[in-house]
């Protein structure tokens, strides 16, 4: 008797979609392989190499055969390095039992949603948001509650904008400052007010600190440093951008002990430990010289100034000034509608096809008139790409 093979994909997978930032990268890659000279503003990763001292630490780890399983939530050495660096940079006081090491910051965020969100739980997410938030909340069966911010005020968020959306079902508020994609930075006092709103109601406040060292006008700040904040604040951290280590896949959570236990359980049955040699590199990143971070920040600042100035010269384009991270989020609404281009997805496809510039459509981040430009690329590429973008839009409007 022949068994009928059930080929339907599980329902929970249909609740999520392929990351559109990855789709742009794939499209740009395909064109490049066809020999097209593509300028890539899509990639959300530093163009700098991983600093040498970090690479050498991983080489040493290999030579010393540090190539076996480690504890599923990371080595004690790396947890210690994480809590020490966080204490030094932000004045927090975490214990290693409140730290988990994961396979990148994305993994921490995914695991925390799996560990905390039940079907119907609401998660407040300011718009524009990093694409992944929506999908990981949906995958956990949660409900995203989007809170709009305003381009005219630089996409900045205030506690007053969050408060009306808090309900008895709100489980978490998710803050990403500096923001991917807008570069907006939440004012420290407003951050504190949001913390009070959430903490008073027993709601978790997740702070995605992926870009926390790339600030142009303010000093690094972690809401987790407030007295008592450790009980309801969930820090999602990453070494990817800070140390130009995107491929190494090391992130961390600084979270209450019972939640760390839940994440450990999940990791022990899924990924097990983050790569052993990458963990050794991460220890060196956190404990070794920190100058490379400031060098990258200075370069990003020069590029930010150049990109914003050039974008504002394009007919019909407006651009809020990014105050952190390495993205600009210009409004290209003038190039939509009567130009025959219906939305930012079509705009991005047309731009790639005709002008060979890769950007990420704003629909991926929850707004309908913007595109994201990553300026984590050389000045030469920025000049070439912005010339092309200028011509492309000028010809349309
Ligand atoms: C806002 C934000 N959070 C977290 C991450 C996760 O980075 P990773 O998984 O490489 O550590 C990214 C990566 O692009 C990001 O933009």
mmCIF file of C-alpha atoms and ligand atoms in Angstrom:
data_model
loop_
_atom_site.group_PDB
_atom_site.id
_atom_site.type_symbol
_atom_site.label_atom_id
_atom_site.label_comp_id
_atom_site.label_asym_id
_atom_site.label_seq_id
_atom_site.Cartn_x
_atom_site.Cartn_y
_atom_site.Cartn_z
ATOM 1 C CA UNK A 1 0.000 0.000 0.000
ATOM 2 C CA UNK A 2 1.354 3.412 -0.938
ATOM 3 C CA UNK A 3 1.218 6.130 1.705
ATOM 4 C CA UNK A 4 0.013 9.536 0.637
ATOM 5 C CA UNK A 5 2.753 12.097 1.306
ATOM 6 C CA UNK A 6 1.437 15.272 2.883
ATOM 7 C CA UNK A 7 3.291 18.099 1.215
ATOM 8 C CA UNK A 8 1.624 21.134 2.671
ATOM 9 C CA UNK A 9 3.927 23.548 4.430
ATOM 10 C CA UNK A 10 3.086 24.009 8.106
ATOM 11 C CA UNK A 11 0.633 26.814 8.866
ATOM 12 C CA UNK A 12 3.065 28.725 11.096
ATOM 13 C CA UNK A 13 5.476 29.189 8.179
ATOM 14 C CA UNK A 14 2.761 30.859 6.137
ATOM 15 C CA UNK A 15 2.538 33.510 8.876
ATOM 16 C CA UNK A 16 5.938 34.858 7.844
ATOM 17 C CA UNK A 17 7.639 35.963 4.639
ATOM 18 C CA UNK A 18 11.172 36.000 3.272
ATOM 19 C CA UNK A 19 13.132 38.952 4.611
ATOM 20 C CA UNK A 20 12.884 41.595 1.890
ATOM 21 C CA UNK A 21 16.346 42.899 2.700
ATOM 22 C CA UNK A 22 17.628 39.469 1.750
ATOM 23 C CA UNK A 23 15.525 39.485 -1.423
ATOM 24 C CA UNK A 24 17.129 42.734 -2.599
ATOM 25 C CA UNK A 25 20.555 41.274 -1.897
ATOM 26 C CA UNK A 26 19.662 38.186 -3.943
ATOM 27 C CA UNK A 27 18.357 40.259 -6.892
ATOM 28 C CA UNK A 28 21.449 42.474 -6.854
ATOM 29 C CA UNK A 29 23.621 39.383 -6.669
ATOM 30 C CA UNK A 30 21.929 37.816 -9.658
ATOM 31 C CA UNK A 31 22.505 40.950 -11.756
ATOM 32 C CA UNK A 32 26.125 41.108 -10.642
ATOM 33 C CA UNK A 33 26.663 37.517 -11.695
ATOM 34 C CA UNK A 34 25.251 38.479 -15.097
ATOM 35 C CA UNK A 35 28.083 41.024 -15.306
ATOM 36 C CA UNK A 36 26.063 44.154 -14.430
ATOM 37 C CA UNK A 37 27.881 46.890 -12.479
ATOM 38 C CA UNK A 38 25.527 47.209 -9.493
ATOM 39 C CA UNK A 39 25.909 49.808 -6.749
ATOM 40 C CA UNK A 40 24.625 48.140 -3.617
ATOM 41 C CA UNK A 41 22.921 50.309 -1.007
ATOM 42 C CA UNK A 42 20.903 47.348 0.203
ATOM 43 C CA UNK A 43 23.346 45.556 2.451
ATOM 44 C CA UNK A 44 22.936 46.304 6.139
ATOM 45 C CA UNK A 45 26.479 45.457 7.084
ATOM 46 C CA UNK A 46 29.751 47.280 7.640
ATOM 47 C CA UNK A 47 32.054 47.391 4.631
ATOM 48 C CA UNK A 48 35.015 47.325 7.039
ATOM 49 C CA UNK A 49 36.870 44.076 7.615
ATOM 50 C CA UNK A 50 36.711 42.473 11.063
ATOM 51 C CA UNK A 51 39.595 44.006 13.074
ATOM 52 C CA UNK A 52 42.759 41.937 12.986
ATOM 53 C CA UNK A 53 43.011 41.252 16.714
ATOM 54 C CA UNK A 54 39.589 39.559 16.549
ATOM 55 C CA UNK A 55 40.546 37.437 13.555
ATOM 56 C CA UNK A 56 43.779 36.401 15.262
ATOM 57 C CA UNK A 57 41.886 35.282 18.360
ATOM 58 C CA UNK A 58 39.770 32.961 16.202
ATOM 59 C CA UNK A 59 42.877 31.643 14.444
ATOM 60 C CA UNK A 60 44.422 30.885 17.838
ATOM 61 C CA UNK A 61 41.216 29.133 18.883
ATOM 62 C CA UNK A 62 41.481 26.897 15.814
ATOM 63 C CA UNK A 63 45.135 26.179 16.421
ATOM 64 C CA UNK A 64 44.368 25.274 20.026
ATOM 65 C CA UNK A 65 41.579 22.958 18.889
ATOM 66 C CA UNK A 66 38.843 24.994 20.510
ATOM 67 C CA UNK A 67 36.544 23.339 18.022
ATOM 68 C CA UNK A 68 34.149 21.297 20.118
ATOM 69 C CA UNK A 69 30.690 21.903 21.581
ATOM 70 C CA UNK A 70 30.491 24.632 24.177
ATOM 71 C CA UNK A 71 27.572 25.156 26.589
ATOM 72 C CA UNK A 72 24.434 25.804 24.503
ATOM 73 C CA UNK A 73 24.049 29.411 25.691
ATOM 74 C CA UNK A 74 27.744 30.215 25.261
ATOM 75 C CA UNK A 75 30.981 29.916 27.198
ATOM 76 C CA UNK A 76 31.300 31.374 30.673
ATOM 77 C CA UNK A 77 34.299 33.359 29.383
ATOM 78 C CA UNK A 78 32.187 35.085 26.715
ATOM 79 C CA UNK A 79 29.242 35.725 29.046
ATOM 80 C CA UNK A 80 31.681 37.313 31.463
ATOM 81 C CA UNK A 81 33.117 39.457 28.660
ATOM 82 C CA UNK A 82 29.613 40.543 27.606
ATOM 83 C CA UNK A 83 28.465 41.601 31.070
ATOM 84 C CA UNK A 84 31.787 43.399 31.721
ATOM 85 C CA UNK A 85 31.658 45.328 28.445
ATOM 86 C CA UNK A 86 28.009 46.244 28.978
ATOM 87 C CA UNK A 87 28.832 47.433 32.505
ATOM 88 C CA UNK A 88 31.772 49.484 31.230
ATOM 89 C CA UNK A 89 29.897 51.045 28.311
ATOM 90 C CA UNK A 90 26.531 51.641 29.958
ATOM 91 C CA UNK A 91 26.851 51.224 33.721
ATOM 92 C CA UNK A 92 24.709 48.088 33.979
ATOM 93 C CA UNK A 93 25.239 45.321 36.532
ATOM 94 C CA UNK A 94 24.309 42.002 34.946
ATOM 95 C CA UNK A 95 25.374 38.589 36.229
ATOM 96 C CA UNK A 96 26.480 35.860 33.843
ATOM 97 C CA UNK A 97 23.332 33.922 34.793
ATOM 98 C CA UNK A 98 21.373 36.759 33.160
ATOM 99 C CA UNK A 99 23.285 36.434 29.895
ATOM 100 C CA UNK A 100 22.781 34.121 26.933
ATOM 101 C CA UNK A 101 24.994 34.001 23.861
ATOM 102 C CA UNK A 102 23.174 33.312 20.615
ATOM 103 C CA UNK A 103 23.806 32.932 16.913
ATOM 104 C CA UNK A 104 23.535 36.666 16.180
ATOM 105 C CA UNK A 105 21.195 39.308 17.537
ATOM 106 C CA UNK A 106 18.418 38.051 15.293
ATOM 107 C CA UNK A 107 18.532 34.698 17.030
ATOM 108 C CA UNK A 108 18.175 36.333 20.456
ATOM 109 C CA UNK A 109 15.134 38.295 19.306
ATOM 110 C CA UNK A 110 13.575 35.212 17.741
ATOM 111 C CA UNK A 111 14.186 33.124 20.861
ATOM 112 C CA UNK A 112 12.831 35.804 23.184
ATOM 113 C CA UNK A 113 9.614 36.008 21.170
ATOM 114 C CA UNK A 114 9.311 32.229 21.254
ATOM 115 C CA UNK A 115 9.955 32.201 24.979
ATOM 116 C CA UNK A 116 7.558 35.013 25.904
ATOM 117 C CA UNK A 117 4.807 35.533 23.365
ATOM 118 C CA UNK A 118 1.639 33.459 23.493
ATOM 119 C CA UNK A 119 -1.055 33.558 20.801
ATOM 120 C CA UNK A 120 -2.941 36.850 21.063
ATOM 121 C CA UNK A 121 -0.269 38.677 23.063
ATOM 122 C CA UNK A 122 0.315 42.166 21.741
ATOM 123 C CA UNK A 123 3.741 43.573 20.929
ATOM 124 C CA UNK A 124 4.054 47.306 20.311
ATOM 125 C CA UNK A 125 6.391 48.142 17.453
ATOM 126 C CA UNK A 126 7.166 51.714 16.347
ATOM 127 C CA UNK A 127 7.061 52.347 12.593
ATOM 128 C CA UNK A 128 9.284 52.293 10.597
ATOM 129 C CA UNK A 129 10.554 49.024 12.041
ATOM 130 C CA UNK A 130 13.237 46.497 11.222
ATOM 131 C CA UNK A 131 11.585 43.876 8.990
ATOM 132 C CA UNK A 132 12.281 40.912 11.236
ATOM 133 C CA UNK A 133 10.245 42.139 14.227
ATOM 134 C CA UNK A 134 6.936 41.690 12.484
ATOM 135 C CA UNK A 135 7.703 38.176 11.299
ATOM 136 C CA UNK A 136 9.101 36.869 14.580
ATOM 137 C CA UNK A 137 6.074 38.188 16.479
ATOM 138 C CA UNK A 138 3.728 36.646 13.906
ATOM 139 C CA UNK A 139 5.613 33.366 14.026
ATOM 140 C CA UNK A 140 5.090 33.219 17.776
ATOM 141 C CA UNK A 141 1.353 33.803 17.228
ATOM 142 C CA UNK A 142 1.499 37.312 18.697
ATOM 143 C CA UNK A 143 -0.206 40.425 17.387
ATOM 144 C CA UNK A 144 1.887 43.366 16.180
ATOM 145 C CA UNK A 145 0.555 46.755 17.228
ATOM 146 C CA UNK A 146 2.211 49.355 15.049
ATOM 147 C CA UNK A 147 2.737 52.892 16.304
ATOM 148 C CA UNK A 148 3.429 55.453 13.590
ATOM 149 C CA UNK A 149 6.135 58.060 13.907
ATOM 150 C CA UNK A 150 6.395 61.192 11.844
ATOM 151 C CA UNK A 151 9.021 61.896 9.210
ATOM 152 C CA UNK A 152 8.773 65.660 9.872
ATOM 153 C CA UNK A 153 10.050 65.102 13.405
ATOM 154 C CA UNK A 154 12.802 62.759 12.272
ATOM 155 C CA UNK A 155 10.772 59.594 13.065
ATOM 156 C CA UNK A 156 11.357 60.206 16.752
ATOM 157 C CA UNK A 157 9.221 58.382 19.259
ATOM 158 C CA UNK A 158 7.727 59.681 22.501
ATOM 159 C CA UNK A 159 6.116 57.942 25.450
ATOM 160 C CA UNK A 160 2.882 59.814 24.671
ATOM 161 C CA UNK A 161 2.754 58.067 21.307
ATOM 162 C CA UNK A 162 3.036 54.643 22.955
ATOM 163 C CA UNK A 163 0.685 55.099 25.920
ATOM 164 C CA UNK A 164 -2.687 54.979 24.084
ATOM 165 C CA UNK A 165 -1.792 51.581 22.615
ATOM 166 C CA UNK A 166 -1.093 49.819 25.901
ATOM 167 C CA UNK A 167 -3.849 47.294 26.708
ATOM 168 C CA UNK A 168 -4.312 44.378 29.069
ATOM 169 C CA UNK A 169 -2.973 42.175 26.239
ATOM 170 C CA UNK A 170 0.258 44.127 25.740
ATOM 171 C CA UNK A 171 3.139 41.825 26.567
ATOM 172 C CA UNK A 172 6.028 43.805 25.183
ATOM 173 C CA UNK A 173 7.139 47.123 23.734
ATOM 174 C CA UNK A 174 10.017 46.827 21.301
ATOM 175 C CA UNK A 175 12.442 49.734 20.892
ATOM 176 C CA UNK A 176 15.276 49.911 18.405
ATOM 177 C CA UNK A 177 17.423 52.979 18.965
ATOM 178 C CA UNK A 178 19.256 53.946 16.819
ATOM 179 C CA UNK A 179 16.700 52.674 14.373
ATOM 180 C CA UNK A 180 17.100 50.527 11.352
ATOM 181 C CA UNK A 181 15.860 51.884 8.890
ATOM 182 C CA UNK A 182 15.427 55.548 9.876
ATOM 183 C CA UNK A 183 18.522 56.227 12.009
ATOM 184 C CA UNK A 184 16.228 57.899 14.566
ATOM 185 C CA UNK A 185 17.494 57.932 18.142
ATOM 186 C CA UNK A 186 15.114 57.878 21.072
ATOM 187 C CA UNK A 187 15.708 60.705 23.515
ATOM 188 C CA UNK A 188 16.985 59.308 26.850
ATOM 189 C CA UNK A 189 14.253 61.024 28.889
ATOM 190 C CA UNK A 190 11.539 59.626 26.594
ATOM 191 C CA UNK A 191 13.119 56.197 26.806
ATOM 192 C CA UNK A 192 12.907 56.447 30.576
ATOM 193 C CA UNK A 193 9.243 57.503 30.380
ATOM 194 C CA UNK A 194 8.481 54.519 28.156
ATOM 195 C CA UNK A 195 10.258 52.299 30.655
ATOM 196 C CA UNK A 196 8.075 53.694 33.487
ATOM 197 C CA UNK A 197 4.918 53.098 31.433
ATOM 198 C CA UNK A 198 5.860 49.491 30.761
ATOM 199 C CA UNK A 199 7.428 48.642 34.105
ATOM 200 C CA UNK A 200 4.428 50.018 36.057
ATOM 201 C CA UNK A 201 2.191 47.635 34.107
ATOM 202 C CA UNK A 202 4.534 44.623 34.192
ATOM 203 C CA UNK A 203 5.092 44.840 30.448
ATOM 204 C CA UNK A 204 8.451 43.813 28.966
ATOM 205 C CA UNK A 205 10.512 46.491 27.247
ATOM 206 C CA UNK A 206 12.806 44.947 24.673
ATOM 207 C CA UNK A 207 15.665 47.190 23.633
ATOM 208 C CA UNK A 208 17.427 46.123 20.450
ATOM 209 C CA UNK A 209 20.886 47.626 20.929
ATOM 210 C CA UNK A 210 22.299 46.429 17.617
ATOM 211 C CA UNK A 211 23.502 49.944 16.618
ATOM 212 C CA UNK A 212 24.010 51.352 20.116
ATOM 213 C CA UNK A 213 27.612 52.416 19.480
ATOM 214 C CA UNK A 214 26.853 54.265 16.269
ATOM 215 C CA UNK A 215 25.461 57.571 17.525
ATOM 216 C CA UNK A 216 26.261 60.939 15.929
ATOM 217 C CA UNK A 217 24.935 63.427 18.490
ATOM 218 C CA UNK A 218 24.564 61.561 21.752
ATOM 219 C CA UNK A 219 26.430 59.259 24.101
ATOM 220 C CA UNK A 220 25.821 55.483 24.254
ATOM 221 C CA UNK A 221 22.919 54.773 26.579
ATOM 222 C CA UNK A 222 21.190 51.632 27.785
ATOM 223 C CA UNK A 223 17.814 51.768 29.487
ATOM 224 C CA UNK A 224 18.924 48.630 31.350
ATOM 225 C CA UNK A 225 21.198 50.809 33.507
ATOM 226 C CA UNK A 226 18.236 52.352 35.358
ATOM 227 C CA UNK A 227 17.904 51.013 38.902
ATOM 228 C CA UNK A 228 15.496 48.056 38.912
ATOM 229 C CA UNK A 229 15.192 47.978 35.125
ATOM 230 C CA UNK A 230 16.652 44.499 34.824
ATOM 231 C CA UNK A 231 13.331 42.977 35.907
ATOM 232 C CA UNK A 232 11.344 44.001 32.837
ATOM 233 C CA UNK A 233 13.953 45.220 30.344
ATOM 234 C CA UNK A 234 15.226 42.722 27.780
ATOM 235 C CA UNK A 235 18.484 43.692 26.078
ATOM 236 C CA UNK A 236 19.027 42.174 22.642
ATOM 237 C CA UNK A 237 22.647 42.779 21.694
ATOM 238 C CA UNK A 238 24.830 41.972 18.731
ATOM 239 C CA UNK A 239 28.504 42.103 17.832
ATOM 240 C CA UNK A 240 27.693 42.113 14.123
ATOM 241 C CA UNK A 241 27.773 45.824 13.403
ATOM 242 C CA UNK A 242 29.825 47.150 16.336
ATOM 243 C CA UNK A 243 32.853 45.046 15.437
ATOM 244 C CA UNK A 244 32.148 44.394 11.740
ATOM 245 C CA UNK A 245 31.450 40.734 12.522
ATOM 246 C CA UNK A 246 28.200 40.069 10.644
ATOM 247 C CA UNK A 247 29.317 36.659 9.361
ATOM 248 C CA UNK A 248 30.543 35.425 12.717
ATOM 249 C CA UNK A 249 27.005 35.253 14.099
ATOM 250 C CA UNK A 250 27.385 36.279 17.710
ATOM 251 C CA UNK A 251 24.644 38.069 19.632
ATOM 252 C CA UNK A 252 23.557 38.096 23.244
ATOM 253 C CA UNK A 253 20.620 38.627 25.528
ATOM 254 C CA UNK A 254 20.801 40.319 28.922
ATOM 255 C CA UNK A 255 17.566 39.165 30.469
ATOM 256 C CA UNK A 256 16.005 38.003 33.739
ATOM 257 C CA UNK A 257 17.314 34.609 34.876
ATOM 258 C CA UNK A 258 14.097 32.586 34.316
ATOM 259 C CA UNK A 259 13.891 33.914 30.747
ATOM 260 C CA UNK A 260 17.566 33.073 30.195
ATOM 261 C CA UNK A 261 16.639 29.545 31.303
ATOM 262 C CA UNK A 262 13.808 29.419 28.759
ATOM 263 C CA UNK A 263 16.077 30.617 25.938
ATOM 264 C CA UNK A 264 18.731 28.085 26.960
ATOM 265 C CA UNK A 265 16.122 25.325 26.733
ATOM 266 C CA UNK A 266 15.208 26.419 23.224
ATOM 267 C CA UNK A 267 18.822 26.711 22.067
ATOM 268 C CA UNK A 268 19.705 23.352 23.569
ATOM 269 C CA UNK A 269 17.179 21.725 21.202
ATOM 270 C CA UNK A 270 17.762 23.875 18.138
ATOM 271 C CA UNK A 271 21.106 25.512 17.391
ATOM 272 C CA UNK A 272 23.074 24.307 20.435
ATOM 273 C CA UNK A 273 26.051 26.583 20.971
ATOM 274 C CA UNK A 274 27.100 29.482 18.738
ATOM 275 C CA UNK A 275 30.274 28.497 16.842
ATOM 276 C CA UNK A 276 33.113 27.868 19.280
ATOM 277 C CA UNK A 277 35.831 29.783 17.415
ATOM 278 C CA UNK A 278 33.484 32.738 16.805
ATOM 279 C CA UNK A 279 32.940 32.905 20.559
ATOM 280 C CA UNK A 280 36.714 33.239 21.094
ATOM 281 C CA UNK A 281 36.797 36.047 18.517
ATOM 282 C CA UNK A 282 33.909 37.707 20.356
ATOM 283 C CA UNK A 283 35.785 37.616 23.667
ATOM 284 C CA UNK A 284 38.678 39.459 22.019
ATOM 285 C CA UNK A 285 36.255 41.947 20.399
ATOM 286 C CA UNK A 286 34.746 42.809 23.776
ATOM 287 C CA UNK A 287 37.936 42.793 25.844
ATOM 288 C CA UNK A 288 40.494 44.013 23.320
ATOM 289 C CA UNK A 289 41.112 47.534 21.962
ATOM 290 C CA UNK A 290 37.903 49.429 21.114
ATOM 291 C CA UNK A 291 39.412 52.061 18.771
ATOM 292 C CA UNK A 292 38.049 50.414 15.623
ATOM 293 C CA UNK A 293 34.494 51.288 16.724
ATOM 294 C CA UNK A 294 35.316 55.009 16.852
ATOM 295 C CA UNK A 295 37.149 54.813 13.520
ATOM 296 C CA UNK A 296 34.074 53.295 11.880
ATOM 297 C CA UNK A 297 31.762 55.820 13.538
ATOM 298 C CA UNK A 298 33.856 58.748 12.242
ATOM 299 C CA UNK A 299 33.707 57.335 8.726
ATOM 300 C CA UNK A 300 29.940 56.722 8.948
ATOM 301 C CA UNK A 301 29.458 60.325 10.063
ATOM 302 C CA UNK A 302 31.299 61.669 6.996
ATOM 303 C CA UNK A 303 29.229 59.419 4.774
ATOM 304 C CA UNK A 304 25.975 60.324 6.521
ATOM 305 C CA UNK A 305 26.598 64.029 5.948
ATOM 306 C CA UNK A 306 27.417 63.424 2.296
ATOM 307 C CA UNK A 307 24.442 61.121 1.646
ATOM 308 C CA UNK A 308 21.856 63.359 3.301
ATOM 309 C CA UNK A 309 23.128 66.427 1.471
ATOM 310 C CA UNK A 310 23.089 64.625 -1.899
ATOM 311 C CA UNK A 311 19.643 63.118 -1.310
ATOM 312 C CA UNK A 312 18.194 66.533 -0.494
ATOM 313 C CA UNK A 313 19.445 67.823 -3.849
ATOM 314 C CA UNK A 314 17.329 65.304 -5.763
ATOM 315 C CA UNK A 315 14.090 66.874 -7.087
ATOM 316 C CA UNK A 316 11.107 66.042 -4.861
ATOM 317 C CA UNK A 317 13.139 64.018 -2.340
ATOM 318 C CA UNK A 318 13.148 64.785 1.386
ATOM 319 C CA UNK A 319 15.327 63.110 3.971
ATOM 320 C CA UNK A 320 15.238 63.270 7.757
ATOM 321 C CA UNK A 321 18.707 63.421 9.267
ATOM 322 C CA UNK A 322 19.753 60.061 10.723
ATOM 323 C CA UNK A 323 21.183 60.439 14.248
ATOM 324 C CA UNK A 324 22.623 56.961 14.463
ATOM 325 C CA UNK A 325 23.182 53.610 12.685
ATOM 326 C CA UNK A 326 24.242 53.705 9.023
ATOM 327 C CA UNK A 327 21.020 54.124 7.070
ATOM 328 C CA UNK A 328 19.252 57.028 5.397
ATOM 329 C CA UNK A 329 15.503 56.771 4.827
ATOM 330 C CA UNK A 330 14.595 59.257 2.109
ATOM 331 C CA UNK A 331 11.036 59.981 1.019
ATOM 332 C CA UNK A 332 10.794 59.312 -2.718
ATOM 333 C CA UNK A 333 6.991 59.732 -2.801
ATOM 334 C CA UNK A 334 7.344 62.312 -5.604
ATOM 335 C CA UNK A 335 8.526 59.518 -7.904
ATOM 336 C CA UNK A 336 5.406 57.420 -7.279
ATOM 337 C CA UNK A 337 1.887 57.641 -8.713
ATOM 338 C CA UNK A 338 1.725 59.720 -11.884
ATOM 339 C CA UNK A 339 5.158 58.404 -12.900
ATOM 340 C CA UNK A 340 3.586 54.978 -13.432
ATOM 341 C CA UNK A 341 5.408 53.506 -10.452
ATOM 342 C CA UNK A 342 2.813 52.354 -7.943
ATOM 343 C CA UNK A 343 4.840 51.745 -4.813
ATOM 344 C CA UNK A 344 8.333 51.619 -3.339
ATOM 345 C CA UNK A 345 8.738 47.946 -4.206
ATOM 346 C CA UNK A 346 8.198 48.749 -7.892
ATOM 347 C CA UNK A 347 10.450 51.782 -7.505
ATOM 348 C CA UNK A 348 13.258 49.637 -6.091
ATOM 349 C CA UNK A 349 12.843 46.991 -8.778
ATOM 350 C CA UNK A 350 12.868 49.620 -11.531
ATOM 351 C CA UNK A 351 15.849 51.409 -9.998
ATOM 352 C CA UNK A 352 17.815 48.178 -9.867
ATOM 353 C CA UNK A 353 16.852 47.130 -13.354
ATOM 354 C CA UNK A 354 17.377 50.524 -15.074
ATOM 355 C CA UNK A 355 19.967 52.367 -12.980
ATOM 356 C CA UNK A 356 21.623 49.378 -11.320
ATOM 357 C CA UNK A 357 21.304 50.693 -7.788
ATOM 358 C CA UNK A 358 20.024 48.393 -5.021
ATOM 359 C CA UNK A 359 17.931 49.945 -2.227
ATOM 360 C CA UNK A 360 15.353 48.393 0.096
ATOM 361 C CA UNK A 361 11.687 49.378 -0.413
ATOM 362 C CA UNK A 362 10.011 51.122 2.522
ATOM 363 C CA UNK A 363 7.050 48.713 2.500
ATOM 364 C CA UNK A 364 9.412 46.250 4.194
ATOM 365 C CA UNK A 365 9.690 48.657 7.110
ATOM 366 C CA UNK A 366 6.039 49.651 7.283
ATOM 367 C CA UNK A 367 5.975 52.947 5.362
ATOM 368 C CA UNK A 368 4.907 53.521 1.780
ATOM 369 C CA UNK A 369 6.958 56.444 0.457
ATOM 370 C CA UNK A 370 10.505 55.679 1.512
ATOM 371 C CA UNK A 371 13.457 53.569 0.541
ATOM 372 C CA UNK A 372 16.347 52.561 2.759
ATOM 373 C CA UNK A 373 19.859 53.424 1.724
ATOM 374 C CA UNK A 374 22.703 51.797 3.611
ATOM 375 C CA UNK A 375 25.773 54.009 3.650
ATOM 376 C CA UNK A 376 27.956 51.236 4.998
ATOM 377 C CA UNK A 377 29.790 51.372 1.695
ATOM 378 C CA UNK A 378 32.712 53.401 0.322
ATOM 379 C CA UNK A 379 32.463 57.100 -0.580
ATOM 380 C CA UNK A 380 33.271 56.120 -4.146
ATOM 381 C CA UNK A 381 30.267 53.791 -4.288
ATOM 382 C CA UNK A 382 28.082 56.385 -2.571
ATOM 383 C CA UNK A 383 29.014 58.988 -5.181
ATOM 384 C CA UNK A 384 28.346 56.625 -8.083
ATOM 385 C CA UNK A 385 25.078 55.347 -6.652
ATOM 386 C CA UNK A 386 23.719 58.757 -5.692
ATOM 387 C CA UNK A 387 24.547 60.132 -9.153
ATOM 388 C CA UNK A 388 22.525 57.297 -10.645
ATOM 389 C CA UNK A 389 19.661 57.707 -8.181
ATOM 390 C CA UNK A 390 19.552 61.458 -8.849
ATOM 391 C CA UNK A 391 19.358 60.940 -12.611
ATOM 392 C CA UNK A 392 16.777 58.171 -12.264
ATOM 393 C CA UNK A 393 14.412 60.277 -10.160
ATOM 394 C CA UNK A 394 15.039 63.510 -12.083
ATOM 395 C CA UNK A 395 14.015 61.710 -15.283
ATOM 396 C CA UNK A 396 10.810 60.512 -13.634
ATOM 397 C CA UNK A 397 9.485 63.646 -11.958
HETATM 398 C C1 LIG B 1 17.810 46.439 14.075
HETATM 399 C C2 LIG B 1 18.584 45.178 13.992
HETATM 400 N N1 LIG B 1 18.556 44.344 15.040
HETATM 401 C C3 LIG B 1 19.221 43.180 15.028
HETATM 402 C C4 LIG B 1 19.948 42.797 13.919
HETATM 403 C C5 LIG B 1 20.603 41.470 14.004
HETATM 404 O O1 LIG B 1 21.877 41.385 13.580
HETATM 405 P P1 LIG B 1 22.667 40.021 13.736
HETATM 406 O O2 LIG B 1 21.711 38.897 13.707
HETATM 407 O O3 LIG B 1 23.617 40.006 12.583
HETATM 408 O O4 LIG B 1 23.388 40.100 15.040
HETATM 409 C C6 LIG B 1 19.986 43.621 12.791
HETATM 410 C C7 LIG B 1 20.690 43.215 11.573
HETATM 411 O O5 LIG B 1 20.557 43.765 10.510
HETATM 412 C C8 LIG B 1 19.296 44.853 12.835
HETATM 413 O O6 LIG B 1 19.309 45.708 11.815
#
